[in-house]
Short mmCIF file of C-alpha atoms in Angstrom, two decimals:
data_model
loop_
_atom_site.label_atom_id
_atom_site.label_comp_id
_atom_site.label_asym_id
_atom_site.label_seq_id
_atom_site.Cartn_x
_atom_site.Cartn_y
_atom_site.Cartn_z
CA UNK A 1 100.02 70.48 77.21
CA UNK A 2 97.31 70.77 74.53
CA UNK A 3 94.53 73.27 73.97
CA UNK A 4 90.96 71.94 74.37
CA UNK A 5 87.59 73.62 73.84
CA UNK A 6 85.17 72.94 76.70
CA UNK A 7 81.45 73.60 77.06
CA UNK A 8 80.14 73.83 80.63
CA UNK A 9 76.53 73.40 81.71
CA UNK A 10 74.74 72.76 84.96
CA UNK A 11 72.76 69.52 85.15
CA UNK A 12 70.96 68.04 88.15
CA UNK A 13 72.90 70.21 90.59
CA UNK A 14 76.32 69.38 89.11
CA UNK A 15 78.50 71.04 86.52
CA UNK A 16 79.40 69.01 83.45
CA UNK A 17 82.37 69.91 81.24
CA UNK A 18 82.37 68.49 77.69
CA UNK A 19 85.53 68.53 75.56
CA UNK A 20 84.60 69.23 71.94
CA UNK A 21 87.83 67.76 70.54
CA UNK A 22 87.38 64.24 71.94
CA UNK A 23 83.94 63.94 73.60
CA UNK A 24 85.31 63.32 77.09
CA UNK A 25 83.38 64.74 80.04
CA UNK A 26 84.12 65.73 83.61
CA UNK A 27 81.57 66.35 86.35
CA UNK A 28 81.83 68.23 89.62
CA UNK A 29 79.99 70.35 92.15
CA UNK A 30 81.68 73.49 90.75
CA UNK A 31 82.85 74.53 87.30
CA UNK A 32 86.46 74.24 88.44
CA UNK A 33 86.03 70.71 89.79
CA UNK A 34 84.28 69.62 86.57
CA UNK A 35 87.20 71.01 84.55
CA UNK A 36 89.74 69.37 86.87
CA UNK A 37 88.00 66.00 86.41
CA UNK A 38 87.92 66.54 82.65
CA UNK A 39 91.66 67.30 82.67
CA UNK A 40 92.24 64.02 84.53
CA UNK A 41 90.23 62.16 81.87
CA UNK A 42 92.20 63.85 79.07
CA UNK A 43 95.52 62.96 80.73
CA UNK A 44 94.37 59.35 81.15
CA UNK A 45 93.42 59.15 77.48
CA UNK A 46 96.80 60.58 76.47
CA UNK A 47 98.59 57.95 78.57
CA UNK A 48 96.57 55.15 76.97
CA UNK A 49 97.29 56.55 73.49
CA UNK A 50 101.01 56.17 74.15
CA UNK A 51 100.65 52.42 74.70
CA UNK A 52 97.78 51.53 72.34
CA UNK A 53 98.04 52.33 68.64
CA UNK A 54 94.49 52.01 67.31
CA UNK A 55 92.39 54.23 69.55
CA UNK A 56 89.59 55.92 67.64
CA UNK A 57 88.70 59.42 68.66
CA UNK A 58 86.98 62.22 66.82
CA UNK A 59 85.61 65.67 67.59
CA UNK A 60 82.09 65.69 68.96
CA UNK A 61 79.41 66.05 66.31
CA UNK A 62 76.98 68.96 66.18
CA UNK A 63 74.15 66.49 66.89
CA UNK A 64 75.90 65.23 70.04
CA UNK A 65 76.62 68.81 71.16
CA UNK A 66 72.95 69.67 70.67
CA UNK A 67 71.91 66.68 72.79
CA UNK A 68 74.38 67.71 75.51
CA UNK A 69 72.94 71.22 75.61
CA UNK A 70 69.26 70.20 75.73
CA UNK A 71 69.41 66.94 77.70
CA UNK A 72 66.10 66.23 79.41
CA UNK A 73 66.00 66.47 83.17
CA UNK A 74 63.47 66.90 85.95
CA UNK A 75 64.76 70.44 86.52
CA UNK A 76 64.34 73.29 84.07
CA UNK A 77 67.41 73.53 81.87
CA UNK A 78 69.66 76.44 82.69
CA UNK A 79 70.10 78.71 79.72
CA UNK A 80 73.58 79.56 80.95
CA UNK A 81 76.35 77.76 79.14
CA UNK A 82 80.00 78.61 79.17
CA UNK A 83 82.67 78.00 76.57
CA UNK A 84 86.27 77.86 77.80
CA UNK A 85 89.75 77.22 76.52
CA UNK A 86 91.43 74.62 78.71
CA UNK A 87 95.03 73.46 78.63
CA UNK A 88 95.57 69.86 79.68
#
């Protein structure tokens, strides 16, 4: 089980969880379901890494994080963001 840094934000009525270490995302109707879906994505990536040698992954860039936090939508952007430590 590895430690991951996750940023949560609400977008279009859903919660989106972004992993800063690998750029994977999870979405759900609650923060917990978004994190659960992100954990599933992380576990899937880890399984693929065991069978494929040349998988490129890198931490998310500051530019990409900025885009994630200010993504345009029809709704006003919530100024509430949450940073969590997640073990997956």
